[in-house]
Amino acid sequence: ALVLVAEAEQHTLGALVLALELRLAGFSAMVRVAPMAVDLTQLMAANRFDLALVSLGCSAALESAVGLVRTLRLLSRSSDMCIFVGGAIRLDDAVLLRETGADRVLRDVSALMSEYNVCRGGRQLDRDQKRSQRSIVQSLLKGDEVDH
């Protein structure tokens, strides 16, 4: 999962807590604060993300969030990537969706998994398979023999 904090934000605590919750749920999570387009391009070229979340807490960050969602759409190699927006911004969810072009609005971290599953059309992530793949890669990096 990729957690992005929009430009003009004054704090990152919410994004860091969200990344922690994602990790506890079995996701690999990266956080980037106000990334430039070139940095996001490099990040997206080197990684595959199933989920991206753009955090914005004030209306001053809305323009940045719109740009981040557009960039994510352009750079996404996976049409299955779900893009969420959310945070403390005082905009109605429908307006926030319309303005940003995101797939979903997330205001409550506890609803993340159910919202994510809805976004993916009910296709569950196989986190056990991802953990298994991660274990194989770690073993290979250490030089251990791995049975496939």
mmCIF file of N, CA and C in Angstrom:
data_model
loop_
_atom_site.group_PDB
_atom_site.id
_atom_site.type_symbol
_atom_site.label_atom_id
_atom_site.label_comp_id
_atom_site.label_asym_id
_atom_site.label_seq_id
_atom_site.Cartn_x
_atom_site.Cartn_y
_atom_site.Cartn_z
ATOM 1 N N ALA A 1 0.850 -1.181 0.000
ATOM 2 C CA ALA A 1 0.000 0.000 0.000
ATOM 3 C C ALA A 1 0.888 1.234 0.000
ATOM 4 N N LEU A 2 0.416 2.263 -0.640
ATOM 5 C CA LEU A 2 1.131 3.528 -0.709
ATOM 6 C C LEU A 2 0.276 4.590 -0.037
ATOM 7 N N VAL A 3 0.834 5.238 0.972
ATOM 8 C CA VAL A 3 0.142 6.298 1.693
ATOM 9 C C VAL A 3 0.825 7.612 1.338
ATOM 10 N N LEU A 4 0.063 8.526 0.762
ATOM 11 C CA LEU A 4 0.601 9.813 0.345
ATOM 12 C C LEU A 4 -0.043 10.935 1.152
ATOM 13 N N VAL A 5 0.773 11.858 1.605
ATOM 14 C CA VAL A 5 0.275 13.044 2.287
ATOM 15 C C VAL A 5 0.354 14.184 1.282
ATOM 16 N N ALA A 6 -0.790 14.820 1.044
ATOM 17 C CA ALA A 6 -0.853 15.890 0.059
ATOM 18 C C ALA A 6 -0.027 17.096 0.502
ATOM 19 N N GLU A 7 0.453 17.832 -0.488
ATOM 20 C CA GLU A 7 1.192 19.065 -0.217
ATOM 21 C C GLU A 7 0.275 20.040 0.526
ATOM 22 N N ALA A 8 0.846 20.882 1.331
ATOM 23 C CA ALA A 8 0.142 21.902 2.122
ATOM 24 C C ALA A 8 -0.381 21.350 3.446
ATOM 25 N N GLU A 9 -0.128 20.084 3.712
ATOM 26 C CA GLU A 9 -0.532 19.517 4.998
ATOM 27 C C GLU A 9 0.447 19.948 6.082
ATOM 28 N N GLN A 10 -0.057 20.118 7.279
ATOM 29 C CA GLN A 10 0.766 20.562 8.398
ATOM 30 C C GLN A 10 1.182 19.416 9.312
ATOM 31 N N HIS A 11 0.597 18.236 9.130
ATOM 32 C CA HIS A 11 0.920 17.117 10.011
ATOM 33 C C HIS A 11 0.874 15.803 9.246
ATOM 34 N N THR A 12 1.547 14.791 9.802
ATOM 35 C CA THR A 12 1.607 13.489 9.143
ATOM 36 C C THR A 12 1.190 12.351 10.076
ATOM 37 N N LEU A 13 0.793 12.664 11.287
ATOM 38 C CA LEU A 13 0.486 11.624 12.260
ATOM 39 C C LEU A 13 -0.574 10.650 11.749
ATOM 40 N N GLY A 14 -1.637 11.156 11.154
ATOM 41 C CA GLY A 14 -2.698 10.285 10.646
ATOM 42 C C GLY A 14 -2.191 9.307 9.599
ATOM 43 N N ALA A 15 -1.348 9.786 8.702
ATOM 44 C CA ALA A 15 -0.795 8.921 7.650
ATOM 45 C C ALA A 15 0.108 7.848 8.245
ATOM 46 N N LEU A 16 0.877 8.216 9.266
ATOM 47 C CA LEU A 16 1.770 7.234 9.892
ATOM 48 C C LEU A 16 0.980 6.186 10.670
ATOM 49 N N VAL A 17 -0.086 6.603 11.334
ATOM 50 C CA VAL A 17 -0.948 5.639 12.037
ATOM 51 C C VAL A 17 -1.621 4.715 11.027
ATOM 52 N N LEU A 18 -2.068 5.266 9.917
ATOM 53 C CA LEU A 18 -2.680 4.460 8.862
ATOM 54 C C LEU A 18 -1.693 3.428 8.333
ATOM 55 N N ALA A 19 -0.453 3.831 8.097
ATOM 56 C CA ALA A 19 0.575 2.890 7.621
ATOM 57 C C ALA A 19 0.793 1.776 8.637
ATOM 58 N N LEU A 20 0.798 2.111 9.906
ATOM 59 C CA LEU A 20 0.945 1.096 10.948
ATOM 60 C C LEU A 20 -0.228 0.126 10.920
ATOM 61 N N GLU A 21 -1.446 0.632 10.797
ATOM 62 C CA GLU A 21 -2.631 -0.228 10.718
ATOM 63 C C GLU A 21 -2.557 -1.144 9.499
ATOM 64 N N LEU A 22 -2.101 -0.619 8.392
ATOM 65 C CA LEU A 22 -1.956 -1.435 7.177
ATOM 66 C C LEU A 22 -0.948 -2.552 7.401
ATOM 67 N N ARG A 23 0.170 -2.229 8.031
ATOM 68 C CA ARG A 23 1.186 -3.250 8.306
ATOM 69 C C ARG A 23 0.645 -4.318 9.237
ATOM 70 N N LEU A 24 -0.112 -3.918 10.241
ATOM 71 C CA LEU A 24 -0.708 -4.886 11.163
ATOM 72 C C LEU A 24 -1.727 -5.782 10.463
ATOM 73 N N ALA A 25 -2.331 -5.272 9.390
ATOM 74 C CA ALA A 25 -3.294 -6.057 8.609
ATOM 75 C C ALA A 25 -2.612 -6.934 7.568
ATOM 76 N N GLY A 26 -1.272 -6.882 7.488
ATOM 77 C CA GLY A 26 -0.553 -7.752 6.568
ATOM 78 C C GLY A 26 -0.074 -7.089 5.296
ATOM 79 N N PHE A 27 -0.332 -5.796 5.132
ATOM 80 C CA PHE A 27 0.138 -5.086 3.949
ATOM 81 C C PHE A 27 1.573 -4.625 4.151
ATOM 82 N N SER A 28 2.254 -4.440 3.065
ATOM 83 C CA SER A 28 3.503 -3.696 3.071
ATOM 84 C C SER A 28 3.074 -2.254 2.808
ATOM 85 N N ALA A 29 3.587 -1.297 3.576
ATOM 86 C CA ALA A 29 3.129 0.082 3.427
ATOM 87 C C ALA A 29 4.308 1.039 3.324
ATOM 88 N N MET A 30 4.199 1.974 2.381
ATOM 89 C CA MET A 30 5.172 3.048 2.222
ATOM 90 C C MET A 30 4.438 4.370 2.417
ATOM 91 N N VAL A 31 5.101 5.317 3.073
ATOM 92 C CA VAL A 31 4.535 6.647 3.275
ATOM 93 C C VAL A 31 5.424 7.657 2.563
ATOM 94 N N ARG A 32 4.802 8.564 1.828
ATOM 95 C CA ARG A 32 5.525 9.650 1.191
ATOM 96 C C ARG A 32 4.773 10.952 1.487
ATOM 97 N N VAL A 33 5.525 11.968 1.871
ATOM 98 C CA VAL A 33 4.943 13.264 2.201
ATOM 99 C C VAL A 33 5.197 14.229 1.050
ATOM 100 N N ALA A 34 4.119 14.787 0.507
ATOM 101 C CA ALA A 34 4.172 15.764 -0.583
ATOM 102 C C ALA A 34 5.161 15.358 -1.676
ATOM 103 N N PRO A 35 4.976 14.168 -2.258
ATOM 104 C CA PRO A 35 5.941 13.723 -3.273
ATOM 105 C C PRO A 35 5.841 14.550 -4.551
ATOM 106 N N MET A 36 6.969 14.773 -5.146
ATOM 107 C CA MET A 36 7.017 15.433 -6.452
ATOM 108 C C MET A 36 6.675 14.386 -7.509
ATOM 109 N N ALA A 37 6.214 14.833 -8.668
ATOM 110 C CA ALA A 37 5.801 13.905 -9.729
ATOM 111 C C ALA A 37 6.945 12.978 -10.135
ATOM 112 N N VAL A 38 8.158 13.490 -10.215
ATOM 113 C CA VAL A 38 9.296 12.659 -10.621
ATOM 114 C C VAL A 38 9.556 11.563 -9.570
ATOM 115 N N ASP A 39 9.419 11.891 -8.292
ATOM 116 C CA ASP A 39 9.613 10.892 -7.240
ATOM 117 C C ASP A 39 8.524 9.825 -7.291
ATOM 118 N N LEU A 40 7.294 10.256 -7.514
ATOM 119 C CA LEU A 40 6.184 9.309 -7.610
ATOM 120 C C LEU A 40 6.334 8.423 -8.843
ATOM 121 N N THR A 41 6.828 8.983 -9.924
ATOM 122 C CA THR A 41 7.062 8.212 -11.147
ATOM 123 C C THR A 41 8.079 7.102 -10.896
ATOM 124 N N GLN A 42 9.180 7.444 -10.231
ATOM 125 C CA GLN A 42 10.202 6.447 -9.919
ATOM 126 C C GLN A 42 9.670 5.384 -8.965
ATOM 127 N N LEU A 43 8.930 5.806 -7.958
ATOM 128 C CA LEU A 43 8.366 4.878 -6.982
ATOM 129 C C LEU A 43 7.398 3.901 -7.639
ATOM 130 N N MET A 44 6.537 4.410 -8.499
ATOM 131 C CA MET A 44 5.550 3.561 -9.163
ATOM 132 C C MET A 44 6.211 2.636 -10.192
ATOM 133 N N ALA A 45 7.313 3.061 -10.789
ATOM 134 C CA ALA A 45 8.015 2.216 -11.758
ATOM 135 C C ALA A 45 8.703 1.049 -11.064
ATOM 136 N N ALA A 46 9.115 1.249 -9.833
ATOM 137 C CA ALA A 46 9.869 0.222 -9.110
ATOM 138 C C ALA A 46 9.001 -0.680 -8.244
ATOM 139 N N ASN A 47 7.725 -0.334 -8.057
ATOM 140 C CA ASN A 47 6.847 -1.087 -7.152
ATOM 141 C C ASN A 47 5.481 -1.284 -7.767
ATOM 142 N N ARG A 48 4.785 -2.283 -7.261
ATOM 143 C CA ARG A 48 3.400 -2.513 -7.649
ATOM 144 C C ARG A 48 2.542 -2.345 -6.402
ATOM 145 N N PHE A 49 1.560 -1.474 -6.468
ATOM 146 C CA PHE A 49 0.687 -1.213 -5.335
ATOM 147 C C PHE A 49 -0.740 -1.633 -5.664
ATOM 148 N N ASP A 50 -1.377 -2.336 -4.722
ATOM 149 C CA ASP A 50 -2.790 -2.691 -4.860
ATOM 150 C C ASP A 50 -3.682 -1.591 -4.324
ATOM 151 N N LEU A 51 -3.103 -0.741 -3.497
ATOM 152 C CA LEU A 51 -3.870 0.243 -2.753
ATOM 153 C C LEU A 51 -3.055 1.511 -2.586
ATOM 154 N N ALA A 52 -3.679 2.649 -2.821
ATOM 155 C CA ALA A 52 -3.049 3.943 -2.557
ATOM 156 C C ALA A 52 -4.037 4.787 -1.773
ATOM 157 N N LEU A 53 -3.529 5.494 -0.786
ATOM 158 C CA LEU A 53 -4.362 6.352 0.056
ATOM 159 C C LEU A 53 -3.754 7.744 0.083
ATOM 160 N N VAL A 54 -4.559 8.743 -0.208
ATOM 161 C CA VAL A 54 -4.102 10.125 -0.205
ATOM 162 C C VAL A 54 -4.759 10.828 0.974
ATOM 163 N N SER A 55 -3.925 11.329 1.867
ATOM 164 C CA SER A 55 -4.407 11.985 3.080
ATOM 165 C C SER A 55 -4.410 13.492 2.896
ATOM 166 N N LEU A 56 -5.543 14.101 3.226
ATOM 167 C CA LEU A 56 -5.623 15.551 3.180
ATOM 168 C C LEU A 56 -6.509 16.043 4.325
ATOM 169 N N GLY A 57 -6.045 17.056 4.998
ATOM 170 C CA GLY A 57 -6.744 17.539 6.184
ATOM 171 C C GLY A 57 -7.327 18.917 6.034
ATOM 172 N N CYS A 58 -7.014 19.607 4.936
ATOM 173 C CA CYS A 58 -7.523 20.964 4.768
ATOM 174 C C CYS A 58 -7.789 21.224 3.289
ATOM 175 N N SER A 59 -8.613 22.214 3.032
ATOM 176 C CA SER A 59 -8.976 22.510 1.642
ATOM 177 C C SER A 59 -7.785 23.015 0.829
ATOM 178 N N ALA A 60 -6.755 23.551 1.498
ATOM 179 C CA ALA A 60 -5.559 23.998 0.787
ATOM 180 C C ALA A 60 -4.827 22.830 0.138
ATOM 181 N N ALA A 61 -5.052 21.623 0.645
ATOM 182 C CA ALA A 61 -4.379 20.431 0.105
ATOM 183 C C ALA A 61 -5.168 19.778 -1.017
ATOM 184 N N LEU A 62 -6.359 20.270 -1.309
ATOM 185 C CA LEU A 62 -7.223 19.615 -2.294
ATOM 186 C C LEU A 62 -6.596 19.580 -3.682
ATOM 187 N N GLU A 63 -6.034 20.677 -4.132
ATOM 188 C CA GLU A 63 -5.427 20.713 -5.461
ATOM 189 C C GLU A 63 -4.283 19.705 -5.572
ATOM 190 N N SER A 64 -3.477 19.608 -4.528
ATOM 191 C CA SER A 64 -2.389 18.630 -4.508
ATOM 192 C C SER A 64 -2.941 17.211 -4.557
ATOM 193 N N ALA A 65 -4.003 16.947 -3.808
ATOM 194 C CA ALA A 65 -4.606 15.613 -3.788
ATOM 195 C C ALA A 65 -5.152 15.235 -5.161
ATOM 196 N N VAL A 66 -5.771 16.180 -5.841
ATOM 197 C CA VAL A 66 -6.276 15.930 -7.200
ATOM 198 C C VAL A 66 -5.125 15.532 -8.115
ATOM 199 N N GLY A 67 -4.020 16.261 -8.022
ATOM 200 C CA GLY A 67 -2.843 15.939 -8.830
ATOM 201 C C GLY A 67 -2.267 14.573 -8.494
ATOM 202 N N LEU A 68 -2.244 14.230 -7.201
ATOM 203 C CA LEU A 68 -1.721 12.918 -6.804
ATOM 204 C C LEU A 68 -2.590 11.790 -7.344
ATOM 205 N N VAL A 69 -3.911 11.941 -7.260
ATOM 206 C CA VAL A 69 -4.813 10.894 -7.772
ATOM 207 C C VAL A 69 -4.644 10.748 -9.283
ATOM 208 N N ARG A 70 -4.561 11.856 -9.990
ATOM 209 C CA ARG A 70 -4.365 11.789 -11.459
ATOM 210 C C ARG A 70 -3.047 11.104 -11.796
ATOM 211 N N THR A 71 -1.996 11.456 -11.078
ATOM 212 C CA THR A 71 -0.688 10.850 -11.325
ATOM 213 C C THR A 71 -0.725 9.354 -11.035
ATOM 214 N N LEU A 72 -1.367 8.969 -9.935
ATOM 215 C CA LEU A 72 -1.490 7.547 -9.611
ATOM 216 C C LEU A 72 -2.224 6.802 -10.716
ATOM 217 N N ARG A 73 -3.285 7.383 -11.239
ATOM 218 C CA ARG A 73 -4.041 6.738 -12.324
ATOM 219 C C ARG A 73 -3.166 6.568 -13.567
ATOM 220 N N LEU A 74 -2.413 7.591 -13.888
ATOM 221 C CA LEU A 74 -1.568 7.530 -15.085
ATOM 222 C C LEU A 74 -0.442 6.511 -14.947
ATOM 223 N N LEU A 75 0.128 6.420 -13.749
ATOM 224 C CA LEU A 75 1.309 5.587 -13.552
ATOM 225 C C LEU A 75 0.991 4.159 -13.119
ATOM 226 N N SER A 76 -0.234 3.912 -12.736
ATOM 227 C CA SER A 76 -0.587 2.597 -12.219
ATOM 228 C C SER A 76 -0.483 1.543 -13.302
ATOM 229 N N ARG A 77 0.285 0.508 -13.006
ATOM 230 C CA ARG A 77 0.410 -0.612 -13.939
ATOM 231 C C ARG A 77 -0.705 -1.618 -13.698
ATOM 232 N N SER A 78 -1.452 -1.401 -12.647
ATOM 233 C CA SER A 78 -2.507 -2.338 -12.285
ATOM 234 C C SER A 78 -3.846 -1.623 -12.275
ATOM 235 N N SER A 79 -4.745 -2.064 -13.126
ATOM 236 C CA SER A 79 -6.073 -1.459 -13.120
ATOM 237 C C SER A 79 -6.827 -1.840 -11.848
ATOM 238 N N ASP A 80 -6.284 -2.803 -11.092
ATOM 239 C CA ASP A 80 -6.911 -3.225 -9.838
ATOM 240 C C ASP A 80 -6.545 -2.334 -8.663
ATOM 241 N N MET A 81 -5.634 -1.371 -8.856
ATOM 242 C CA MET A 81 -5.246 -0.514 -7.738
ATOM 243 C C MET A 81 -6.424 0.361 -7.323
ATOM 244 N N CYS A 82 -6.740 0.317 -6.053
ATOM 245 C CA CYS A 82 -7.796 1.158 -5.501
ATOM 246 C C CYS A 82 -7.169 2.415 -4.921
ATOM 247 N N ILE A 83 -7.759 3.549 -5.253
ATOM 248 C CA ILE A 83 -7.257 4.821 -4.749
ATOM 249 C C ILE A 83 -8.288 5.415 -3.808
ATOM 250 N N PHE A 84 -7.852 5.634 -2.574
ATOM 251 C CA PHE A 84 -8.690 6.221 -1.542
ATOM 252 C C PHE A 84 -8.208 7.632 -1.237
ATOM 253 N N VAL A 85 -9.124 8.495 -0.863
ATOM 254 C CA VAL A 85 -8.787 9.790 -0.298
ATOM 255 C C VAL A 85 -9.483 9.876 1.054
ATOM 256 N N GLY A 86 -8.907 10.655 1.941
ATOM 257 C CA GLY A 86 -9.543 10.825 3.233
ATOM 258 C C GLY A 86 -8.723 11.703 4.138
ATOM 259 N N GLY A 87 -9.229 11.867 5.313
ATOM 260 C CA GLY A 87 -8.575 12.716 6.294
ATOM 261 C C GLY A 87 -9.578 13.660 6.905
ATOM 262 N N ALA A 88 -9.060 14.680 7.523
ATOM 263 C CA ALA A 88 -9.913 15.599 8.282
ATOM 264 C C ALA A 88 -10.505 16.725 7.440
ATOM 265 N N ILE A 89 -10.289 16.710 6.137
ATOM 266 C CA ILE A 89 -10.814 17.779 5.285
ATOM 267 C C ILE A 89 -12.328 17.882 5.448
ATOM 268 N N ARG A 90 -12.800 19.099 5.524
ATOM 269 C CA ARG A 90 -14.229 19.343 5.764
ATOM 270 C C ARG A 90 -14.976 19.506 4.443
ATOM 271 N N LEU A 91 -15.037 18.411 3.709
ATOM 272 C CA LEU A 91 -15.817 18.340 2.480
ATOM 273 C C LEU A 91 -16.678 17.099 2.539
ATOM 274 N N ASP A 92 -17.863 17.186 1.997
ATOM 275 C CA ASP A 92 -18.740 16.038 1.897
ATOM 276 C C ASP A 92 -18.066 14.948 1.066
ATOM 277 N N ASP A 93 -18.294 13.684 1.424
ATOM 278 C CA ASP A 93 -17.646 12.577 0.715
ATOM 279 C C ASP A 93 -17.914 12.599 -0.788
ATOM 280 N N ALA A 94 -19.159 12.881 -1.174
ATOM 281 C CA ALA A 94 -19.504 12.905 -2.597
ATOM 282 C C ALA A 94 -18.724 13.994 -3.329
ATOM 283 N N VAL A 95 -18.570 15.145 -2.704
ATOM 284 C CA VAL A 95 -17.813 16.239 -3.299
ATOM 285 C C VAL A 95 -16.335 15.858 -3.396
ATOM 286 N N LEU A 96 -15.822 15.245 -2.351
ATOM 287 C CA LEU A 96 -14.419 14.830 -2.335
ATOM 288 C C LEU A 96 -14.131 13.815 -3.436
ATOM 289 N N LEU A 97 -15.030 12.861 -3.626
ATOM 290 C CA LEU A 97 -14.881 11.882 -4.716
ATOM 291 C C LEU A 97 -14.922 12.561 -6.078
ATOM 292 N N ARG A 98 -15.894 13.432 -6.253
ATOM 293 C CA ARG A 98 -16.044 14.118 -7.539
ATOM 294 C C ARG A 98 -14.822 14.994 -7.843
ATOM 295 N N GLU A 99 -14.342 15.716 -6.856
ATOM 296 C CA GLU A 99 -13.217 16.633 -7.065
ATOM 297 C C GLU A 99 -11.907 15.892 -7.331
ATOM 298 N N THR A 100 -11.669 14.798 -6.606
ATOM 299 C CA THR A 100 -10.375 14.112 -6.711
ATOM 300 C C THR A 100 -10.342 13.017 -7.764
ATOM 301 N N GLY A 101 -11.477 12.398 -8.048
ATOM 302 C CA GLY A 101 -11.498 11.273 -8.976
ATOM 303 C C GLY A 101 -11.047 9.965 -8.345
ATOM 304 N N ALA A 102 -10.978 9.923 -7.017
ATOM 305 C CA ALA A 102 -10.591 8.699 -6.308
ATOM 306 C C ALA A 102 -11.711 7.659 -6.393
ATOM 307 N N ASP A 103 -11.386 6.426 -6.012
ATOM 308 C CA ASP A 103 -12.378 5.351 -6.019
ATOM 309 C C ASP A 103 -13.291 5.394 -4.797
ATOM 310 N N ARG A 104 -12.716 5.726 -3.651
ATOM 311 C CA ARG A 104 -13.460 5.688 -2.386
ATOM 312 C C ARG A 104 -12.951 6.788 -1.459
ATOM 313 N N VAL A 105 -13.799 7.146 -0.508
ATOM 314 C CA VAL A 105 -13.403 8.038 0.578
ATOM 315 C C VAL A 105 -13.308 7.197 1.836
ATOM 316 N N LEU A 106 -12.247 7.395 2.587
ATOM 317 C CA LEU A 106 -12.050 6.671 3.842
ATOM 318 C C LEU A 106 -11.871 7.691 4.959
ATOM 319 N N ARG A 107 -12.796 7.682 5.905
ATOM 320 C CA ARG A 107 -12.708 8.599 7.044
ATOM 321 C C ARG A 107 -12.334 7.863 8.328
ATOM 322 N N ASP A 108 -12.550 6.546 8.323
ATOM 323 C CA ASP A 108 -12.343 5.742 9.521
ATOM 324 C C ASP A 108 -11.449 4.557 9.172
ATOM 325 N N VAL A 109 -10.273 4.514 9.774
ATOM 326 C CA VAL A 109 -9.304 3.458 9.472
ATOM 327 C C VAL A 109 -9.886 2.073 9.735
ATOM 328 N N SER A 110 -10.765 1.944 10.710
ATOM 329 C CA SER A 110 -11.327 0.629 11.028
ATOM 330 C C SER A 110 -12.180 0.078 9.882
ATOM 331 N N ALA A 111 -12.611 0.935 8.978
ATOM 332 C CA ALA A 111 -13.422 0.485 7.841
ATOM 333 C C ALA A 111 -12.585 0.165 6.614
ATOM 334 N N LEU A 112 -11.272 0.286 6.734
ATOM 335 C CA LEU A 112 -10.401 0.136 5.570
ATOM 336 C C LEU A 112 -10.589 -1.187 4.842
ATOM 337 N N MET A 113 -10.520 -2.295 5.548
ATOM 338 C CA MET A 113 -10.564 -3.594 4.866
ATOM 339 C C MET A 113 -11.902 -3.826 4.165
ATOM 340 N N SER A 114 -13.008 -3.479 4.809
ATOM 341 C CA SER A 114 -14.296 -3.680 4.140
ATOM 342 C C SER A 114 -14.425 -2.759 2.929
ATOM 343 N N GLU A 115 -13.971 -1.520 3.037
ATOM 344 C CA GLU A 115 -14.011 -0.597 1.903
ATOM 345 C C GLU A 115 -13.085 -1.068 0.777
ATOM 346 N N TYR A 116 -11.943 -1.584 1.164
ATOM 347 C CA TYR A 116 -10.994 -2.084 0.166
ATOM 348 C C TYR A 116 -11.592 -3.269 -0.590
ATOM 349 N N ASN A 117 -12.235 -4.174 0.126
ATOM 350 C CA ASN A 117 -12.846 -5.332 -0.521
ATOM 351 C C ASN A 117 -13.969 -4.916 -1.462
ATOM 352 N N VAL A 118 -14.732 -3.891 -1.101
ATOM 353 C CA VAL A 118 -15.768 -3.366 -1.986
ATOM 354 C C VAL A 118 -15.121 -2.776 -3.239
ATOM 355 N N CYS A 119 -14.060 -2.037 -3.054
ATOM 356 C CA CYS A 119 -13.354 -1.420 -4.186
ATOM 357 C C CYS A 119 -12.830 -2.480 -5.149
ATOM 358 N N ARG A 120 -12.339 -3.568 -4.615
ATOM 359 C CA ARG A 120 -11.798 -4.652 -5.453
ATOM 360 C C ARG A 120 -12.888 -5.565 -6.001
ATOM 361 N N GLY A 121 -14.142 -5.229 -5.769
ATOM 362 C CA GLY A 121 -15.236 -6.030 -6.294
ATOM 363 C C GLY A 121 -15.355 -7.372 -5.603
ATOM 364 N N GLY A 122 -14.978 -7.416 -4.333
ATOM 365 C CA GLY A 122 -15.082 -8.647 -3.571
ATOM 366 C C GLY A 122 -13.888 -9.569 -3.711
ATOM 367 N N ARG A 123 -12.927 -9.214 -4.594
ATOM 368 C CA ARG A 123 -11.735 -10.046 -4.749
ATOM 369 C C ARG A 123 -10.820 -9.795 -3.559
ATOM 370 N N GLN A 124 -10.678 -10.774 -2.714
ATOM 371 C CA GLN A 124 -9.849 -10.658 -1.515
ATOM 372 C C GLN A 124 -8.376 -10.763 -1.891
ATOM 373 N N LEU A 125 -7.558 -10.055 -1.148
ATOM 374 C CA LEU A 125 -6.118 -10.235 -1.290
ATOM 375 C C LEU A 125 -5.721 -11.527 -0.610
ATOM 376 N N ASP A 126 -4.825 -12.249 -1.201
ATOM 377 C CA ASP A 126 -4.297 -13.444 -0.564
ATOM 378 C C ASP A 126 -3.027 -13.048 0.181
ATOM 379 N N ARG A 127 -3.218 -12.503 1.392
ATOM 380 C CA ARG A 127 -2.067 -12.027 2.153
ATOM 381 C C ARG A 127 -1.160 -13.173 2.573
ATOM 382 N N ASP A 128 -1.717 -14.390 2.748
ATOM 383 C CA ASP A 128 -0.867 -15.529 3.090
ATOM 384 C C ASP A 128 0.095 -15.827 1.939
ATOM 385 N N GLN A 129 -0.406 -15.737 0.710
ATOM 386 C CA GLN A 129 0.454 -15.961 -0.446
ATOM 387 C C GLN A 129 1.539 -14.891 -0.502
ATOM 388 N N LYS A 130 1.173 -13.631 -0.235
ATOM 389 C CA LYS A 130 2.163 -12.560 -0.255
ATOM 390 C C LYS A 130 3.199 -12.763 0.841
ATOM 391 N N ARG A 131 2.757 -13.197 2.027
ATOM 392 C CA ARG A 131 3.705 -13.464 3.114
ATOM 393 C C ARG A 131 4.647 -14.593 2.718
ATOM 394 N N SER A 132 4.098 -15.634 2.062
ATOM 395 C CA SER A 132 4.906 -16.756 1.631
ATOM 396 C C SER A 132 5.951 -16.295 0.608
ATOM 397 N N GLN A 133 5.535 -15.469 -0.335
ATOM 398 C CA GLN A 133 6.468 -14.948 -1.334
ATOM 399 C C GLN A 133 7.552 -14.108 -0.660
ATOM 400 N N ARG A 134 7.158 -13.300 0.322
ATOM 401 C CA ARG A 134 8.116 -12.469 1.044
ATOM 402 C C ARG A 134 9.126 -13.348 1.774
ATOM 403 N N SER A 135 8.672 -14.450 2.379
ATOM 404 C CA SER A 135 9.569 -15.367 3.081
ATOM 405 C C SER A 135 10.570 -15.994 2.124
ATOM 406 N N ILE A 136 10.101 -16.375 0.943
ATOM 407 C CA ILE A 136 10.982 -16.971 -0.063
ATOM 408 C C ILE A 136 12.051 -15.966 -0.479
ATOM 409 N N VAL A 137 11.648 -14.740 -0.744
ATOM 410 C CA VAL A 137 12.609 -13.708 -1.153
ATOM 411 C C VAL A 137 13.631 -13.465 -0.043
ATOM 412 N N GLN A 138 13.160 -13.368 1.197
ATOM 413 C CA GLN A 138 14.085 -13.146 2.309
ATOM 414 C C GLN A 138 15.058 -14.301 2.448
ATOM 415 N N SER A 139 14.586 -15.539 2.278
ATOM 416 C CA SER A 139 15.465 -16.701 2.362
ATOM 417 C C SER A 139 16.499 -16.692 1.246
ATOM 418 N N LEU A 140 16.066 -16.343 0.044
ATOM 419 C CA LEU A 140 16.995 -16.273 -1.078
ATOM 420 C C LEU A 140 18.061 -15.203 -0.854
ATOM 421 N N LEU A 141 17.648 -14.081 -0.297
ATOM 422 C CA LEU A 141 18.610 -13.014 -0.023
ATOM 423 C C LEU A 141 19.636 -13.441 1.022
ATOM 424 N N LYS A 142 19.207 -14.287 1.964
ATOM 425 C CA LYS A 142 20.134 -14.779 2.980
ATOM 426 C C LYS A 142 20.984 -15.922 2.453
ATOM 427 N N GLY A 143 20.623 -16.492 1.296
ATOM 428 C CA GLY A 143 21.392 -17.581 0.730
ATOM 429 C C GLY A 143 20.876 -18.955 1.142
ATOM 430 N N ASP A 144 19.693 -19.010 1.729
ATOM 431 C CA ASP A 144 19.113 -20.294 2.140
ATOM 432 C C ASP A 144 18.546 -21.021 0.931
ATOM 433 N N GLU A 145 18.501 -22.350 1.027
ATOM 434 C CA GLU A 145 17.819 -23.154 0.001
ATOM 435 C C GLU A 145 16.321 -23.030 0.207
ATOM 436 N N VAL A 146 15.581 -22.922 -0.877
ATOM 437 C CA VAL A 146 14.128 -22.740 -0.793
ATOM 438 C C VAL A 146 13.454 -23.777 -1.676
ATOM 439 N N ASP A 147 12.476 -24.501 -1.098
ATOM 440 C CA ASP A 147 11.658 -25.422 -1.891
ATOM 441 C C ASP A 147 10.478 -24.641 -2.444
ATOM 442 N N HIS A 148 10.192 -24.798 -3.736
ATOM 443 C CA HIS A 148 9.087 -24.067 -4.360
ATOM 444 C C HIS A 148 7.863 -24.907 -4.361
#
